[in-house]
Tab-separated table of C-alpha atoms in Angstrom:
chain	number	residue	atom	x	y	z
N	1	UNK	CA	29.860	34.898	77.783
N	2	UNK	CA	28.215	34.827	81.387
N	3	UNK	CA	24.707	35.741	79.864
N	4	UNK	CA	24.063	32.817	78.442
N	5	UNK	CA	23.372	31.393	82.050
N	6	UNK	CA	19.965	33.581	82.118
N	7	UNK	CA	19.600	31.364	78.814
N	8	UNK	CA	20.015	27.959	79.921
N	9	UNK	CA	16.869	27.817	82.194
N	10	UNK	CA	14.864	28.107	79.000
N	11	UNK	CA	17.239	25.638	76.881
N	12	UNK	CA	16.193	22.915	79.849
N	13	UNK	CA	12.348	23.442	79.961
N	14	UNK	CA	12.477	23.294	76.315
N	15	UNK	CA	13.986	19.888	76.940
N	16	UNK	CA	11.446	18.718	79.384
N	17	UNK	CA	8.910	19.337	76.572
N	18	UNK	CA	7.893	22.579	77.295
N	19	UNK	CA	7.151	23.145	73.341
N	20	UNK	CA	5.586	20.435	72.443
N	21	UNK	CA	2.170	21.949	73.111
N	22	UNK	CA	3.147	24.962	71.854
N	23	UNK	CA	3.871	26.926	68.103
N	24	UNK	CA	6.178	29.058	69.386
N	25	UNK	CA	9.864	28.560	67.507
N	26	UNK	CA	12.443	29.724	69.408
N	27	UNK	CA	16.030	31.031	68.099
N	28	UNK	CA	19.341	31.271	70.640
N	29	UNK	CA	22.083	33.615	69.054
N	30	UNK	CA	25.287	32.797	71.100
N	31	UNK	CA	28.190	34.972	70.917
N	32	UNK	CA	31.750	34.359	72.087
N	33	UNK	CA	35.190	35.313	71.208
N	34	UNK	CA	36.515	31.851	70.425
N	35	UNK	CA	34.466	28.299	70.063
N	36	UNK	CA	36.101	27.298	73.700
N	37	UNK	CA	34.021	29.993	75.317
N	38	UNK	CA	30.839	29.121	74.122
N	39	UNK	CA	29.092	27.278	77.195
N	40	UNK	CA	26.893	24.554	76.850
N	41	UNK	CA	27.483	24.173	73.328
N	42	UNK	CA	26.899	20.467	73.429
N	43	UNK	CA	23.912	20.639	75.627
N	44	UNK	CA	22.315	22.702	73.506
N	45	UNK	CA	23.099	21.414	70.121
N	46	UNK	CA	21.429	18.244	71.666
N	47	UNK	CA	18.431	19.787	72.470
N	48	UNK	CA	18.748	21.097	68.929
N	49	UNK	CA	18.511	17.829	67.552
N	50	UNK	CA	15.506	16.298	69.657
N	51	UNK	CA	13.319	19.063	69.659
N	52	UNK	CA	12.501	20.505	65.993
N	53	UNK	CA	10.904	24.048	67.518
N	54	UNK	CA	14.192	25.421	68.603
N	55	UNK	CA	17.281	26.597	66.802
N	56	UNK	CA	20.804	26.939	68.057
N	57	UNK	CA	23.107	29.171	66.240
N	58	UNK	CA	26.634	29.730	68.123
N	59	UNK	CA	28.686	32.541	66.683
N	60	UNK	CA	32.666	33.251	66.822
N	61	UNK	CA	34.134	36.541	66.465
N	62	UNK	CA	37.280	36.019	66.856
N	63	UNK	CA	40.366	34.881	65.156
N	64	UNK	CA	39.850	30.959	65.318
N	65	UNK	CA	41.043	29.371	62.086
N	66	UNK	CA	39.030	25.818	62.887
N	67	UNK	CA	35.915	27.337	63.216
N	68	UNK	CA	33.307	26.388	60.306
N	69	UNK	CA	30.156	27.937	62.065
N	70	UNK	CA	28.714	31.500	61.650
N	71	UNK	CA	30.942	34.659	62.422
N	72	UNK	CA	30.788	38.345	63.266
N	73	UNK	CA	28.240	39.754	65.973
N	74	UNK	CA	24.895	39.669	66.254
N	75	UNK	CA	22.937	42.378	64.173
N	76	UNK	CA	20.025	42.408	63.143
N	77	UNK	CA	21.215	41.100	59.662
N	78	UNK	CA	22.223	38.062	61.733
N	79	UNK	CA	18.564	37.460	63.299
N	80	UNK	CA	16.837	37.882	60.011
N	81	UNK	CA	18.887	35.284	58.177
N	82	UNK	CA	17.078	33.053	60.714
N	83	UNK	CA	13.941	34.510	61.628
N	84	UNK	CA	11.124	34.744	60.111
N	85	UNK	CA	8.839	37.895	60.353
N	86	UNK	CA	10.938	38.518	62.801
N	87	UNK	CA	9.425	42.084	63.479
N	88	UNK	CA	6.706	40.203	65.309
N	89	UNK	CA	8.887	38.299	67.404
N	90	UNK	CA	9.980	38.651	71.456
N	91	UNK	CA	13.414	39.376	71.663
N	92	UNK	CA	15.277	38.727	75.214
N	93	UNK	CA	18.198	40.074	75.280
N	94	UNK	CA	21.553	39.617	77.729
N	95	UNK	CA	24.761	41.464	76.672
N	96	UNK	CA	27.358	44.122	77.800
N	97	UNK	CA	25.645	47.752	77.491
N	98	UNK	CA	27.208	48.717	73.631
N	99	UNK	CA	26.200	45.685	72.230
N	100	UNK	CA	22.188	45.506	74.113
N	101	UNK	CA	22.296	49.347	72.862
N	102	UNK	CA	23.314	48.976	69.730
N	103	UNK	CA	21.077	45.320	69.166
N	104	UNK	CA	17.891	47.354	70.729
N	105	UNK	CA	18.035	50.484	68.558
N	106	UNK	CA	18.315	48.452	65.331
N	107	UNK	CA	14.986	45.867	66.127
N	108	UNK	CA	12.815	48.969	67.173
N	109	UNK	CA	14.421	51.228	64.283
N	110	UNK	CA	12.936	48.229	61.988
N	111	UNK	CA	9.429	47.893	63.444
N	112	UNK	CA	9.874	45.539	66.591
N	113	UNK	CA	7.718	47.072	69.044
N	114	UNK	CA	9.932	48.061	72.363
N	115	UNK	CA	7.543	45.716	74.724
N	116	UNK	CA	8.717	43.249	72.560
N	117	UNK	CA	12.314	43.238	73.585
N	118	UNK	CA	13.144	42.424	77.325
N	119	UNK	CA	16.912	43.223	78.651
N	120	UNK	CA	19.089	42.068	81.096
N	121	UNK	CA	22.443	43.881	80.202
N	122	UNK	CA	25.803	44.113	82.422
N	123	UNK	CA	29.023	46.221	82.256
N	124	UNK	CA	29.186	49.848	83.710
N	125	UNK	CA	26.822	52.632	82.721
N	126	UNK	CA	26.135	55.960	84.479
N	127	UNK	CA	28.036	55.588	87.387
N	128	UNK	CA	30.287	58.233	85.993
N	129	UNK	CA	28.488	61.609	87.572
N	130	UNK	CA	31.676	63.392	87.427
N	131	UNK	CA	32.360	66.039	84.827
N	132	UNK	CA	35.700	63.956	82.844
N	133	UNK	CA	37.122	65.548	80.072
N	134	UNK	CA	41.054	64.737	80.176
N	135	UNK	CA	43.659	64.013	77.207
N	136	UNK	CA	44.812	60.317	76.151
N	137	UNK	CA	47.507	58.548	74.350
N	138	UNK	CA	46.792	55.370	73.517
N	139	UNK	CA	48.869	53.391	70.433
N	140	UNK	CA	50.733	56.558	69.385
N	141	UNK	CA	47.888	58.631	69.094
N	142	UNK	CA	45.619	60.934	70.942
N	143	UNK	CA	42.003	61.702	71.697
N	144	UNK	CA	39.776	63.095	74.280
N	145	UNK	CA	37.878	61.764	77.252
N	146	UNK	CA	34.978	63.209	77.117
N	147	UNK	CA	32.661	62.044	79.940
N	148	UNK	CA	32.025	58.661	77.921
N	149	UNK	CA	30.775	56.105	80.298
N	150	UNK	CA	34.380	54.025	80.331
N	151	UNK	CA	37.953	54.725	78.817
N	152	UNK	CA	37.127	51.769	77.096
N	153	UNK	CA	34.125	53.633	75.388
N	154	UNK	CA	36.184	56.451	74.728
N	155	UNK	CA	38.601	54.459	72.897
N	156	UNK	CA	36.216	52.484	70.942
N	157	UNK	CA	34.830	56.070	69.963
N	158	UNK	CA	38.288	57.322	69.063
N	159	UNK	CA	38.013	53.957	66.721
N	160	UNK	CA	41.377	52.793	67.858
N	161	UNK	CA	42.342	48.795	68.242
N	162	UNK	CA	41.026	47.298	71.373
N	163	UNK	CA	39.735	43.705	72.405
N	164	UNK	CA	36.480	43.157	75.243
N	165	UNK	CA	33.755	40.683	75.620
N	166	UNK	CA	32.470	41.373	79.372
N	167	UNK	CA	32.703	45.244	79.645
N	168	UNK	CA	32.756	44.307	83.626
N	169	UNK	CA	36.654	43.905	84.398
N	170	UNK	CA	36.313	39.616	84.431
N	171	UNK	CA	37.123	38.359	81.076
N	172	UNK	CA	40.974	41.001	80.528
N	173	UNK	CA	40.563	41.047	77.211
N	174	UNK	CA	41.237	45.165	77.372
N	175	UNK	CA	43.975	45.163	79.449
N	176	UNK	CA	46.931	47.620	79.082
N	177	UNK	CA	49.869	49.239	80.658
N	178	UNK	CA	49.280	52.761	82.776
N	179	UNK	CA	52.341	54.933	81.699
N	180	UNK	CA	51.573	57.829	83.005
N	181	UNK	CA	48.067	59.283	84.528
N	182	UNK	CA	45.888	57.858	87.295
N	183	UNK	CA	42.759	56.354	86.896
N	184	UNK	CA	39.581	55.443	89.170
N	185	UNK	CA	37.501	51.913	88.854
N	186	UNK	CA	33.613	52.142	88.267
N	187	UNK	CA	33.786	48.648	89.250
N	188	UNK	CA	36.186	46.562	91.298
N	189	UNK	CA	38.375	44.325	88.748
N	190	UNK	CA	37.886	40.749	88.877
N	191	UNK	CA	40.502	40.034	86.703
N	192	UNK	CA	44.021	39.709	88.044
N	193	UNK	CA	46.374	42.604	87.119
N	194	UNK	CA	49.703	43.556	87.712
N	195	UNK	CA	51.690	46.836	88.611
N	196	UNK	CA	50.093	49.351	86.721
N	197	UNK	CA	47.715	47.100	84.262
N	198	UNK	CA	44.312	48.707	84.294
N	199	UNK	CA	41.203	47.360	82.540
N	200	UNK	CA	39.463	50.221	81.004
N	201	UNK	CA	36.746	48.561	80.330
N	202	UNK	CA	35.947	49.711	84.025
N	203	UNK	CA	37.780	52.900	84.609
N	204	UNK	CA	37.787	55.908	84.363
N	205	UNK	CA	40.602	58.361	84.078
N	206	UNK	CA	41.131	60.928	86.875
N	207	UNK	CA	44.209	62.970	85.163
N	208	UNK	CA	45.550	63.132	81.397
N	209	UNK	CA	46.441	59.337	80.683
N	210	UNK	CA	49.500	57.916	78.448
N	211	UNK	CA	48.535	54.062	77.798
N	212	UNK	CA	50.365	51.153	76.436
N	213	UNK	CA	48.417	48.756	75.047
């Protein structure tokens, strides 16, 4: 996904030896739907093999039958398979908000110390200030908004089916049809959409909402 660019920076002074007079190891967890998204997969696996200090481990979560590498998101299950005494290690983090949420609570919940971990997260969160508590139907069944930070949080909390990597209206992973209802964007899409397509992963609804997915 687009965090890895904060990434890359680091990946290329590692390559221009920054490590070498160093002990620091350094670990890169990459995350993407399918193996195609994963950017700069070669570059880094390159840097992999010249420089012994840092480890690349790219991760698919999707449904890619090919793939032979690691799967599932990253959890702290996934770092420790990797890390060692990793509750004294500096985390830097990039991710949409559920994820960097999630991630964070489980490292400090298991000793790493909160300076420790350094964020840069993106998506939409609390630029809802409006009180939002509205009905939805959404794959023949219903559940509340209730003032959740995106329909596409309220969904995921209603634990019904629904696909996302950016949580910032580029990648349109979450798209589906607005039968009935209006909505309002937190963000401005920058994914393409059609006669009523929303992304919820950036909206919020403004009425009772009857979705198609």
């Amino acid at each position: 996904g687009i965090g890895i660019t904060l990434f890359r920076a680091m990946v290329q002074a590692i390559a221009n030896g920054y490590l070498e007079a160093q002990q620091h190891k350094v670990f890169l967890f990459h995350s993407c739907r399918y193996p195609e998204q994963l950017c700069y997969r070669q570059e880094f696996a390159d840097v992999q093999k010249q420089h012994s200090n840092f480890t690349y481990i790219p991760i698919v979560t999707g449904d890619a039958p090919d793939w032979a590498g690691k799967r599932g998101r990253i959890r702290l299950a996934t770092i420790q398979q990797f890390v060692p005494h990793f509750g004294s290690a500096t985390y830097y983090l990039c991710a949409g908000i559920d994820m960097m949420d999630k991630l964070t609570a489980e490292l400090t919940d298991n000793g790493v110390a909160p300076s420790h971990i350094v964020t840069e997260s993106y998506g939409v969160t609390g630029l809802s200030q409006t009180d939002r508590r509205f009905a939805v139907a959404y794959h023949h069944q219903s559940f509340d908004f209730d003032n959740q930070a995106t329909l596409f949080h309220a969904i995921e909390d209603a634990a019904l089916p629904i696909d996302g990597d950016c949580r910032s209206g580029s990648c349109g992973m979450c798209k589906c049809q607005l039968a009935k209802g209006r909505v309002s964007y937190l963000l401005k899409p920058q994914h393409p959409l059609k006669k009523n397509e929303i992304l919820p992963c950036c909206c919020v609804p403004e009425t009772d909402l009857v979705l198609q997915g």
